[in-house]
Amino acid sequence: MLLQLTVQNFAIVKSLDIDWQSGMTTITGETGAGKSIAIDALGLCLGQRATTNVVRTGAKKTDLAATFDLTTIPNAKHWLENNDLDDGNECILRRVVSAEGRSKAYINGSQVPLAQLKEIGQQLISIHGQHDHQLITKASEQLRMLDEFASHHEHLDAVKFYYKQYRQQKSELEALIKSQQEREARQQLIEYQVNELDEFAIQADEFETLEADYKRYSHSQQILSDTLQSLHWMSQDEHANALDLLRKSHDSLSSLADYDQELSNIADIINESLVQLEEANNDLRHYHDKLELDPETFSLLEERYSTAIQLAKKHQVAPEKLHECHAELAAELAAISTDKTRLESLHLDIAHTKQHYLDAAETLSSSRATAAKKLSEAITDSIRELNMEHGVFEVSISKQSTDSLNASGIDDVCFNVSINPGQAPDAMHKVASGGELSRISLAMQVILSDKVITPTLIFDEVDVGISGPTATMVGNKLKQLGVNTQVICVTHLPQVASKGHQQLFVAKLTDGEQTETTVTELSEASRVQEIARLLAGNTITDSSLQNAEELLAS
């Protein structure tokens, strides 16, 4: 519930500090005094749009803060915890607006985007203005109120679940159908490409081996000739070869080692070189002996190597990536085939989901019908207590076409009312006046009060157009509503003002140069004076004072 509102330099308010009580609080004051000033300030704290004229003339900024007790509001506390803004069982919303129009929002001292202020505000306060009762003439609001009265959340959730699933499946079907022609053309191309690559059947890393073999075979004649020449130079030339020359050099230097020890070291190095050369000569001879110049093998190798390069160019990939390209095309072909299969099964899935939706919607519709009967009787009784003694309220439910589904089910709900005897119930906007709509709206608020999620309800002159005995009944209803929720009501009716557990008085003061609005909590004696003023106007008589005392006592 709302605990405190602090206002600094807002419009014609210099400074306000209001402590709010549970139950029903009424706000009264002279015409033009600014009775809705606190409501407007709260609206800004809850994230409403700010303009530069909210800043008091001559001030640099407007500073507003509202403090709430979260003890009975677990949803709001949970939201604060999820957003790392929790600070115990109290929540402070603050709004600062500069004279230049810049605005800052705070939750529990942390600066936040305005959207977050609005989000938490919706869970704390619900504000009903003078014309908000007109909302109940809208079909969507009537459906919402019936569902709120019925409290069949599980049925609503089931309908929403199957509706969402149905929409997803329909969207998928539309996308598949839209791309079907393109997909079929793509499938024909990929089938040809995959078959071609299947036939070639290149393996992973095969091209690297192919390329190496191709280079060797294509230069085999030169390799054969050059290796033979190298063997000749190293060991096979009868007149002079490298091995014989190295041996002679080694033997000669070794024989001279007796005369100079340094030559022995050189002879050892030559001997090591001789060992390595002999080893290389043996390896080269073995390599030369196993060389094959099979034209048929080379022809097959050349053909496969050439085909690999051609296919790579065709698919615009490097030859080394041809195997990977083959796998990707095969996977795409499989996916297209899966899409085709999915297209065939999706029609069946949609039919099944629609049937589940209709079953859930029928269950919801049956629950609505039961609740509609109870709500009709309850509101009929309530509006008759509000001086509409012949009033009849009726919740009418009709079935929609199942050709197009929606998230709220298959029902059209209409609130019908009859005001006068012999008059058949008809849509409220056709039958009820503004004052009658206001009373019907109030009756609904009272009946739905135990379903209200927000713990504070604010009514800004919702009793406009009501007077006499009806005003007393409206006051009683508002007080009844205050049993379960905190009710704040701006009113000009003494019958309503007297029902409050707390009464605030709004006054406008001026010294001829500046104007200031003040809000004062009235004592019991002051309340008598204010109720008398509301009854009699500026001239308060003993009779009006007596009537005021009677109203307060009642």
Coordinates of C-alpha atoms in Angstrom, one line a residue:
M1 CA 0.0 0.0 0.0
L2 CA 1.0 3.6 -0.4
L3 CA 2.6 5.0 2.8
Q4 CA 3.9 8.4 1.9
L5 CA 4.1 11.0 -0.9
T6 CA 6.6 13.8 -0.9
V7 CA 6.3 16.6 -3.4
Q8 CA 8.7 19.5 -4.0
N9 CA 8.0 22.3 -6.5
F10 CA 5.3 20.6 -8.5
A11 CA 3.0 22.9 -10.5
I12 CA 1.6 25.3 -7.8
V13 CA 2.8 23.1 -4.9
K14 CA 5.9 24.3 -3.1
S15 CA 6.1 21.5 -0.7
L16 CA 3.9 18.6 0.4
D17 CA 4.5 15.6 2.7
I18 CA 1.4 13.3 2.9
D19 CA 1.2 10.2 5.1
W20 CA -1.5 7.8 3.8
Q21 CA -3.5 5.3 5.8
S22 CA -5.1 1.9 4.9
G23 CA -8.8 1.7 4.2
M24 CA -10.5 4.7 2.4
T25 CA -9.0 8.2 2.1
T26 CA -11.1 11.0 0.7
I27 CA -9.6 14.2 -0.8
T28 CA -11.8 17.3 -0.9
G29 CA -11.4 21.0 -1.5
E30 CA -12.8 24.0 -3.2
T31 CA -13.3 24.0 -6.9
G32 CA -10.0 24.9 -8.6
A33 CA -7.9 24.3 -5.5
G34 CA -6.2 21.4 -7.2
K35 CA -7.8 18.4 -5.5
S36 CA -6.1 16.1 -8.1
I37 CA -2.7 17.5 -7.5
A38 CA -1.6 14.5 -5.4
I39 CA -3.0 12.1 -8.0
D40 CA -1.1 13.9 -10.7
A41 CA 2.1 13.7 -8.7
L42 CA 1.7 10.0 -8.1
G43 CA 1.1 9.6 -11.8
L44 CA 4.5 11.0 -12.5
C45 CA 6.1 8.8 -9.8
L46 CA 4.5 5.8 -11.7
G47 CA 6.2 6.8 -15.0
Q48 CA 3.6 9.0 -16.7
R49 CA 5.0 11.5 -19.3
A50 CA 6.4 14.7 -17.9
T51 CA 6.3 18.2 -19.4
T52 CA 8.2 21.4 -18.4
N53 CA 5.1 23.0 -17.0
V54 CA 5.1 20.5 -14.1
V55 CA 8.0 22.5 -12.5
R56 CA 6.9 25.3 -10.2
T57 CA 7.5 28.7 -11.6
G58 CA 11.0 30.0 -10.5
A59 CA 12.2 26.5 -9.4
K60 CA 15.0 24.5 -11.0
K61 CA 13.3 21.1 -10.7
T62 CA 10.4 19.1 -9.5
D63 CA 11.2 16.3 -7.0
L64 CA 8.6 13.7 -6.3
A65 CA 8.9 10.5 -4.1
A66 CA 6.3 7.8 -3.2
T67 CA 6.9 5.1 -0.6
F68 CA 5.1 1.8 -0.6
D69 CA 4.8 -1.1 1.8
L70 CA 5.4 -4.4 -0.1
T71 CA 4.4 -6.7 2.7
T72 CA 1.2 -7.9 0.9
I73 CA 2.5 -7.4 -2.6
P74 CA 4.7 -10.5 -3.4
N75 CA 4.7 -9.9 -7.1
A76 CA 6.2 -6.4 -6.8
K77 CA 8.8 -7.7 -4.3
H78 CA 9.7 -10.5 -6.7
W79 CA 10.0 -8.1 -9.6
L80 CA 12.4 -5.9 -7.6
E81 CA 14.5 -8.9 -6.6
N82 CA 14.8 -10.0 -10.2
N83 CA 15.9 -6.6 -11.2
D84 CA 18.4 -6.2 -8.4
L85 CA 16.4 -3.3 -6.9
D86 CA 15.1 -5.0 -3.7
D87 CA 15.5 -3.1 -0.5
G88 CA 13.4 -4.9 2.1
N89 CA 9.7 -4.6 2.5
E90 CA 9.5 -1.0 1.3
C91 CA 9.9 0.5 -2.2
I92 CA 10.6 4.2 -2.9
L93 CA 9.8 5.5 -6.4
R94 CA 11.3 8.9 -7.2
R95 CA 11.0 11.2 -10.2
V96 CA 13.0 14.3 -10.8
V97 CA 12.1 16.7 -13.7
S98 CA 14.2 19.7 -14.5
A99 CA 12.9 23.1 -15.7
E100 CA 14.5 22.2 -19.1
G101 CA 12.3 19.1 -19.4
R102 CA 15.0 16.5 -18.5
S103 CA 13.6 13.6 -16.4
K104 CA 15.3 11.1 -14.2
A105 CA 13.7 8.0 -12.5
Y106 CA 14.8 6.1 -9.4
I107 CA 13.8 2.9 -7.7
N108 CA 15.1 2.5 -4.1
G109 CA 17.8 5.1 -4.8
S110 CA 19.0 3.5 -8.1
Q111 CA 18.5 5.4 -11.3
V112 CA 16.5 3.3 -13.8
P113 CA 14.9 3.7 -17.2
L114 CA 11.4 5.2 -17.2
A115 CA 10.0 1.9 -18.6
Q116 CA 11.0 0.2 -15.4
L117 CA 9.2 2.8 -13.3
K118 CA 6.1 2.2 -15.3
E119 CA 6.4 -1.6 -15.0
I120 CA 6.7 -1.6 -11.2
G121 CA 4.1 1.2 -10.9
Q122 CA 1.4 -1.0 -12.6
Q123 CA 1.8 -3.5 -9.7
L124 CA 1.4 -0.9 -7.0
I125 CA -1.4 1.5 -8.0
S126 CA -4.4 1.5 -10.3
I127 CA -5.7 5.0 -11.1
H128 CA -9.3 5.5 -12.3
G129 CA -10.2 8.9 -13.8
Q130 CA -13.5 10.6 -14.3
H131 CA -14.0 9.0 -17.7
D132 CA -12.4 5.5 -17.1
H133 CA -15.9 4.0 -16.5
Q134 CA -16.3 4.3 -20.3
L135 CA -13.7 1.5 -20.6
I136 CA -16.3 -1.1 -19.4
T137 CA -18.3 -0.5 -22.7
K138 CA -15.4 -2.0 -24.6
A139 CA -15.7 -5.7 -25.4
S140 CA -12.0 -6.5 -24.5
E141 CA -12.4 -4.9 -21.1
Q142 CA -15.7 -6.8 -20.5
L143 CA -14.0 -10.1 -21.4
R144 CA -11.1 -9.3 -19.1
M145 CA -13.4 -8.5 -16.1
L146 CA -15.4 -11.7 -16.6
D147 CA -12.2 -13.7 -16.6
E148 CA -10.9 -11.8 -13.6
F149 CA -14.1 -12.6 -11.7
A150 CA -14.0 -16.3 -12.8
S151 CA -10.3 -16.7 -11.7
H152 CA -9.9 -19.6 -14.2
H153 CA -6.3 -18.8 -15.0
E154 CA -5.4 -22.4 -15.8
H155 CA -8.1 -22.5 -18.5
L156 CA -6.9 -19.2 -20.0
D157 CA -3.3 -20.4 -19.9
A158 CA -4.2 -23.6 -21.7
V159 CA -6.0 -21.7 -24.5
K160 CA -3.1 -19.3 -24.8
F161 CA -0.6 -22.2 -25.0
Y162 CA -2.4 -24.0 -27.8
Y163 CA -3.1 -20.7 -29.6
K164 CA 0.6 -19.9 -29.6
Q165 CA 1.5 -23.4 -30.8
Y166 CA -1.1 -23.1 -33.5
R167 CA 0.2 -19.7 -34.7
Q168 CA 3.8 -21.1 -34.7
Q169 CA 2.8 -24.1 -36.8
K170 CA 0.7 -22.0 -39.2
S171 CA 3.7 -19.6 -39.7
E172 CA 6.0 -22.5 -40.3
L173 CA 3.5 -24.0 -42.9
E174 CA 3.2 -20.6 -44.6
A175 CA 7.0 -20.3 -44.9
L176 CA 7.3 -23.8 -46.2
I177 CA 4.6 -23.4 -48.8
K178 CA 6.0 -20.0 -49.9
S179 CA 9.4 -21.5 -50.5
Q180 CA 8.2 -24.8 -51.9
Q181 CA 8.7 -24.0 -55.6
E182 CA 12.1 -22.6 -55.0
R183 CA 12.9 -25.6 -52.8
E184 CA 11.9 -28.0 -55.5
A185 CA 14.0 -26.3 -58.1
R186 CA 17.0 -26.3 -55.7
Q187 CA 16.3 -30.0 -54.9
Q188 CA 16.6 -31.0 -58.6
L189 CA 20.0 -29.1 -58.9
I190 CA 21.4 -30.5 -55.7
E191 CA 20.3 -34.1 -56.6
Y192 CA 22.3 -33.9 -59.8
Q193 CA 25.3 -32.4 -58.0
V194 CA 25.2 -34.9 -55.2
N195 CA 24.9 -37.8 -57.6
E196 CA 27.9 -36.5 -59.6
L197 CA 30.0 -36.2 -56.4
D198 CA 28.7 -39.6 -55.2
E199 CA 30.0 -41.2 -58.4
F200 CA 33.4 -39.4 -58.0
A201 CA 33.5 -40.3 -54.3
I202 CA 36.5 -38.3 -53.3
Q203 CA 37.7 -39.1 -49.8
A204 CA 38.8 -36.7 -47.1
D205 CA 42.5 -35.6 -47.7
E206 CA 42.5 -37.6 -50.9
F207 CA 43.3 -34.6 -53.1
E208 CA 46.5 -33.9 -51.4
T209 CA 47.7 -37.5 -52.1
L210 CA 46.4 -37.2 -55.7
E211 CA 48.3 -34.0 -56.2
A212 CA 51.6 -35.4 -54.9
D213 CA 51.3 -38.6 -57.0
Y214 CA 50.4 -36.6 -60.1
K215 CA 53.4 -34.4 -59.7
R216 CA 55.7 -37.4 -59.3
Y217 CA 54.2 -39.3 -62.3
S218 CA 54.2 -36.3 -64.6
H219 CA 57.9 -35.7 -63.9
S220 CA 58.9 -39.4 -63.7
Q221 CA 61.1 -39.3 -66.9
Q222 CA 63.1 -36.4 -65.6
I223 CA 63.3 -38.0 -62.1
L224 CA 64.5 -41.3 -63.7
S225 CA 67.1 -39.6 -65.8
D226 CA 68.4 -37.3 -63.1
T227 CA 68.6 -40.0 -60.4
L228 CA 70.6 -42.2 -62.8
Q229 CA 73.0 -39.4 -63.6
S230 CA 73.5 -38.7 -59.9
L231 CA 74.3 -42.4 -59.3
H232 CA 76.8 -42.3 -62.1
W233 CA 78.5 -39.3 -60.5
M234 CA 78.5 -40.7 -57.0
S235 CA 79.6 -44.3 -57.7
Q236 CA 79.2 -45.7 -61.1
D237 CA 81.7 -43.6 -63.3
E238 CA 84.7 -45.9 -63.9
H239 CA 87.1 -43.0 -64.5
A240 CA 86.1 -40.7 -61.6
N241 CA 83.2 -40.7 -59.1
A242 CA 82.7 -39.0 -55.8
L243 CA 83.0 -42.0 -53.6
D244 CA 86.3 -43.2 -55.1
L245 CA 87.7 -39.6 -54.9
L246 CA 86.7 -39.2 -51.3
R247 CA 88.3 -42.6 -50.4
K248 CA 91.6 -41.7 -52.1
S249 CA 91.5 -38.3 -50.3
H250 CA 90.9 -40.0 -46.9
D251 CA 93.6 -42.6 -47.4
S252 CA 96.2 -39.9 -48.5
L253 CA 95.5 -37.6 -45.5
S254 CA 95.5 -40.5 -43.1
S255 CA 99.0 -41.6 -44.2
L256 CA 100.2 -38.0 -43.5
A257 CA 98.8 -38.0 -40.0
D258 CA 102.0 -39.4 -38.6
Y259 CA 103.7 -36.1 -39.6
D260 CA 101.0 -33.7 -38.6
Q261 CA 98.2 -34.6 -36.1
E262 CA 95.9 -31.8 -37.5
L263 CA 95.6 -33.9 -40.8
S264 CA 94.2 -36.8 -38.8
N265 CA 91.2 -34.6 -37.7
I266 CA 90.5 -33.6 -41.3
A267 CA 90.7 -37.2 -42.4
D268 CA 88.1 -38.1 -39.8
I269 CA 85.7 -35.5 -41.1
I270 CA 86.2 -36.8 -44.7
N271 CA 85.5 -40.3 -43.4
E272 CA 82.2 -39.2 -41.8
S273 CA 81.2 -37.5 -45.1
L274 CA 82.1 -40.7 -46.9
V275 CA 79.8 -42.7 -44.7
Q276 CA 76.9 -40.3 -45.4
L277 CA 77.5 -40.3 -49.1
E278 CA 77.5 -44.1 -49.2
E279 CA 74.2 -44.0 -47.4
A280 CA 72.7 -41.5 -49.8
N281 CA 74.0 -43.5 -52.7
N282 CA 72.3 -46.7 -51.4
D283 CA 69.0 -44.9 -50.8
L284 CA 69.1 -43.3 -54.3
R285 CA 69.8 -46.7 -55.9
H286 CA 66.8 -48.2 -54.1
Y287 CA 64.6 -45.2 -55.1
H288 CA 65.7 -45.5 -58.8
D289 CA 65.2 -49.3 -58.8
K290 CA 61.5 -49.0 -57.6
L291 CA 60.5 -46.2 -60.0
E292 CA 57.6 -47.3 -62.2
L293 CA 56.7 -45.8 -65.6
D294 CA 53.3 -47.4 -66.0
P295 CA 51.4 -45.3 -68.6
E296 CA 48.0 -46.9 -67.7
T297 CA 48.4 -46.0 -64.0
F298 CA 49.5 -42.5 -64.9
S299 CA 46.5 -42.1 -67.2
L300 CA 44.0 -43.1 -64.5
L301 CA 45.8 -40.8 -62.0
E302 CA 45.8 -37.9 -64.4
E303 CA 42.1 -38.4 -65.2
R304 CA 41.1 -38.4 -61.5
Y305 CA 43.3 -35.5 -60.6
S306 CA 41.9 -33.5 -63.6
T307 CA 38.3 -34.4 -62.7
A308 CA 38.8 -33.3 -59.1
I309 CA 40.1 -29.8 -60.3
Q310 CA 37.1 -29.5 -62.7
L311 CA 34.5 -30.3 -60.0
A312 CA 36.2 -27.9 -57.6
K313 CA 35.9 -25.1 -60.1
K314 CA 32.3 -26.1 -60.8
H315 CA 31.4 -25.8 -57.2
Q316 CA 33.7 -22.7 -56.7
V317 CA 35.7 -24.3 -53.9
A318 CA 39.4 -25.2 -53.4
P319 CA 40.1 -28.8 -54.6
E320 CA 41.1 -29.7 -51.0
K321 CA 37.5 -28.7 -49.9
L322 CA 35.7 -30.8 -52.5
H323 CA 35.0 -33.6 -50.0
E324 CA 33.6 -31.1 -47.5
C325 CA 31.4 -29.5 -50.2
H326 CA 30.1 -32.9 -51.1
A327 CA 29.1 -33.5 -47.4
E328 CA 27.4 -30.0 -47.2
L329 CA 25.3 -30.6 -50.4
A330 CA 24.3 -34.0 -49.2
A331 CA 23.2 -32.5 -45.9
E332 CA 21.2 -29.8 -47.7
L333 CA 19.5 -32.4 -49.9
A334 CA 18.6 -34.3 -46.7
A335 CA 17.2 -31.1 -45.2
I336 CA 15.1 -30.4 -48.2
S337 CA 13.7 -33.9 -48.1
T338 CA 13.0 -33.4 -44.4
D339 CA 11.2 -30.1 -45.2
K340 CA 9.1 -32.0 -47.7
T341 CA 8.2 -34.6 -45.1
R342 CA 7.6 -31.9 -42.5
L343 CA 5.2 -30.1 -45.0
E344 CA 3.2 -33.3 -45.3
S345 CA 3.0 -33.9 -41.5
L346 CA 2.5 -30.2 -40.6
H347 CA -1.1 -30.2 -41.8
L348 CA -1.9 -33.1 -39.4
D349 CA 0.0 -31.3 -36.5
I350 CA -2.0 -28.1 -37.1
A351 CA -5.3 -30.1 -37.1
H352 CA -4.4 -31.8 -33.9
T353 CA -3.3 -28.5 -32.2
K354 CA -6.5 -26.8 -33.4
Q355 CA -8.6 -29.5 -31.8
H356 CA -6.6 -29.2 -28.6
Y357 CA -7.2 -25.5 -28.7
L358 CA -11.0 -25.9 -29.3
D359 CA -11.2 -28.4 -26.4
A360 CA -9.5 -26.0 -24.1
A361 CA -11.6 -23.1 -25.4
E362 CA -14.8 -25.1 -24.8
T363 CA -13.7 -25.7 -21.2
L364 CA -12.9 -22.0 -20.8
S365 CA -16.3 -21.1 -22.4
S366 CA -18.1 -23.4 -19.9
S367 CA -16.3 -21.8 -17.0
R368 CA -17.2 -18.3 -18.4
A369 CA -20.9 -19.3 -18.7
T370 CA -20.9 -20.3 -15.0
A371 CA -19.1 -17.2 -13.9
A372 CA -21.3 -15.0 -16.1
K373 CA -24.5 -16.1 -14.3
K374 CA -22.9 -15.4 -10.9
L375 CA -21.5 -12.0 -12.0
S376 CA -24.9 -11.0 -13.6
E377 CA -26.7 -11.7 -10.3
A378 CA -24.0 -10.0 -8.2
I379 CA -23.9 -6.8 -10.2
T380 CA -27.7 -6.7 -10.6
D381 CA -28.0 -6.8 -6.7
S382 CA -25.2 -4.2 -6.4
I383 CA -26.5 -1.6 -8.9
R384 CA -30.0 -1.9 -7.3
E385 CA -28.3 -0.8 -4.0
L386 CA -26.9 2.2 -6.0
N387 CA -30.4 3.6 -6.6
M388 CA -31.1 1.7 -9.8
E389 CA -33.9 -0.3 -8.2
H390 CA -35.2 -1.8 -11.5
G391 CA -31.7 -2.3 -13.0
V392 CA -30.9 -5.7 -14.5
F393 CA -27.4 -6.6 -15.5
E394 CA -26.7 -9.5 -17.8
V395 CA -23.5 -11.0 -19.2
S396 CA -24.1 -12.3 -22.7
I397 CA -21.8 -14.8 -24.2
S398 CA -21.8 -15.9 -27.9
K399 CA -19.5 -18.2 -29.8
Q400 CA -17.2 -16.9 -32.5
S401 CA -16.4 -18.6 -35.8
T402 CA -13.6 -21.2 -35.4
D403 CA -12.2 -20.2 -38.8
S404 CA -9.9 -17.8 -37.1
L405 CA -8.6 -18.4 -33.6
N406 CA -7.4 -15.9 -31.0
A407 CA -5.6 -16.0 -27.7
S408 CA -8.7 -15.3 -25.6
G409 CA -10.8 -18.2 -26.7
I410 CA -13.9 -18.6 -28.8
D411 CA -16.3 -16.3 -26.9
D412 CA -17.7 -12.8 -27.5
V413 CA -18.7 -11.2 -24.2
C414 CA -21.1 -8.4 -24.0
F415 CA -22.3 -6.6 -20.8
N416 CA -26.0 -5.8 -21.3
V417 CA -28.2 -3.7 -18.9
S418 CA -31.8 -2.8 -18.5
I419 CA -32.5 0.4 -16.4
N420 CA -36.3 0.7 -16.6
P421 CA -39.0 -1.9 -16.2
G422 CA -40.2 -3.6 -19.4
Q423 CA -36.9 -2.6 -21.1
A424 CA -35.0 -5.6 -22.6
P425 CA -31.3 -5.7 -21.7
D426 CA -29.1 -4.1 -24.3
A427 CA -25.5 -3.1 -24.6
M428 CA -24.5 -0.7 -21.9
H429 CA -23.3 2.1 -24.1
K430 CA -26.8 2.2 -25.8
V431 CA -28.8 2.2 -22.6
A432 CA -26.9 3.7 -19.6
S433 CA -26.1 7.3 -19.0
G434 CA -22.7 8.5 -17.8
G435 CA -23.7 8.5 -14.2
E436 CA -25.3 5.0 -14.5
L437 CA -22.1 3.7 -16.2
S438 CA -20.1 5.2 -13.3
R439 CA -22.2 3.4 -10.7
I440 CA -22.0 0.1 -12.7
S441 CA -18.3 0.5 -12.9
L442 CA -18.1 1.1 -9.2
A443 CA -20.2 -2.0 -8.5
M444 CA -17.8 -4.1 -10.6
Q445 CA -14.8 -2.7 -8.7
V446 CA -16.3 -3.7 -5.4
I447 CA -17.3 -7.2 -6.6
L448 CA -13.8 -7.7 -8.1
S449 CA -11.9 -6.1 -5.2
D450 CA -10.7 -9.5 -3.8
K451 CA -9.3 -10.2 -7.3
V452 CA -7.4 -6.9 -7.5
I453 CA -3.6 -7.4 -7.9
T454 CA -2.7 -3.8 -7.2
P455 CA -3.2 -3.0 -3.4
T456 CA -4.1 0.7 -4.0
L457 CA -7.0 2.0 -6.0
I458 CA -7.3 5.7 -6.8
F459 CA -10.6 7.2 -8.0
D460 CA -10.3 10.7 -9.4
E461 CA -13.9 12.2 -9.2
V462 CA -15.6 9.1 -10.5
D463 CA -18.7 10.2 -8.7
V464 CA -19.3 13.1 -11.1
G465 CA -23.0 13.3 -12.1
I466 CA -24.2 11.5 -8.9
S467 CA -26.1 13.2 -6.1
G468 CA -28.7 12.6 -3.3
P469 CA -29.3 9.1 -2.0
T470 CA -27.2 7.6 -4.8
A471 CA -24.2 9.5 -3.5
T472 CA -24.6 7.9 -0.1
M473 CA -24.8 4.5 -1.7
V474 CA -21.7 5.2 -3.7
G475 CA -19.9 6.2 -0.6
N476 CA -20.9 3.0 1.1
K477 CA -19.6 1.0 -1.9
L478 CA -16.3 2.8 -1.8
K479 CA -15.9 2.2 1.9
Q480 CA -16.8 -1.5 1.3
L481 CA -14.1 -1.6 -1.4
G482 CA -11.6 -0.1 1.2
V483 CA -12.0 -3.2 3.3
N484 CA -9.8 -5.3 1.0
T485 CA -7.8 -2.6 -0.7
Q486 CA -6.4 0.9 0.0
V487 CA -8.8 3.3 -1.6
I488 CA -8.0 7.0 -2.3
C489 CA -10.9 9.0 -3.7
V490 CA -11.0 12.6 -4.9
T491 CA -14.6 13.8 -4.4
H492 CA -16.9 16.8 -4.2
L493 CA -19.7 14.8 -2.5
P494 CA -20.2 15.1 1.3
Q495 CA -21.9 11.7 1.3
V496 CA -18.7 10.1 -0.2
A497 CA -16.2 12.3 1.8
S498 CA -17.8 11.3 5.1
K499 CA -17.2 7.6 4.5
G500 CA -13.4 7.9 4.5
H501 CA -11.2 6.6 7.3
Q502 CA -9.0 9.6 6.5
Q503 CA -9.8 12.9 4.9
L504 CA -7.4 15.3 3.3
F505 CA -8.3 18.9 2.5
V506 CA -6.8 20.8 -0.5
A507 CA -6.6 24.6 -0.3
K508 CA -5.1 27.2 -2.7
L509 CA -3.5 30.2 -1.1
T510 CA -2.3 33.4 -2.9
D511 CA -0.6 36.6 -1.8
G512 CA -1.4 38.3 -5.1
E513 CA 2.0 37.5 -6.6
Q514 CA 2.4 33.8 -6.0
T515 CA -0.1 30.9 -5.6
E516 CA 0.4 27.8 -3.5
T517 CA -1.6 24.6 -3.0
T518 CA -1.5 22.9 0.4
V519 CA -2.9 19.5 1.5
T520 CA -3.9 19.0 5.2
E521 CA -5.1 16.0 7.0
L522 CA -8.4 17.0 8.8
S523 CA -9.1 16.3 12.4
E524 CA -12.5 15.1 13.5
A525 CA -13.6 18.7 14.2
S526 CA -12.2 19.9 10.9
R527 CA -14.0 17.2 9.1
V528 CA -17.3 18.4 10.4
Q529 CA -16.6 21.9 9.1
E530 CA -15.5 20.5 5.7
I531 CA -18.5 18.2 5.3
A532 CA -20.8 21.1 6.3
R533 CA -19.1 23.3 3.6
L534 CA -19.7 20.5 1.0
L535 CA -23.4 20.4 2.1
A536 CA -24.1 24.1 2.3
G537 CA -21.5 25.9 0.3
N538 CA -19.6 28.9 1.8
T539 CA -22.3 29.8 4.2
I540 CA -22.2 27.1 7.0
T541 CA -25.2 27.0 9.2
D542 CA -26.0 25.1 12.4
S543 CA -28.2 22.8 10.3
S544 CA -25.4 22.0 7.9
L545 CA -23.1 21.3 10.8
Q546 CA -25.6 19.0 12.3
N547 CA -26.1 17.2 9.0
A548 CA -22.3 16.9 8.7
E549 CA -22.1 15.3 12.2
E550 CA -24.8 12.9 11.3
L551 CA -23.1 11.9 8.1
L552 CA -19.8 11.3 9.8
A553 CA -21.6 9.3 12.6
S554 CA -23.4 7.1 10.1

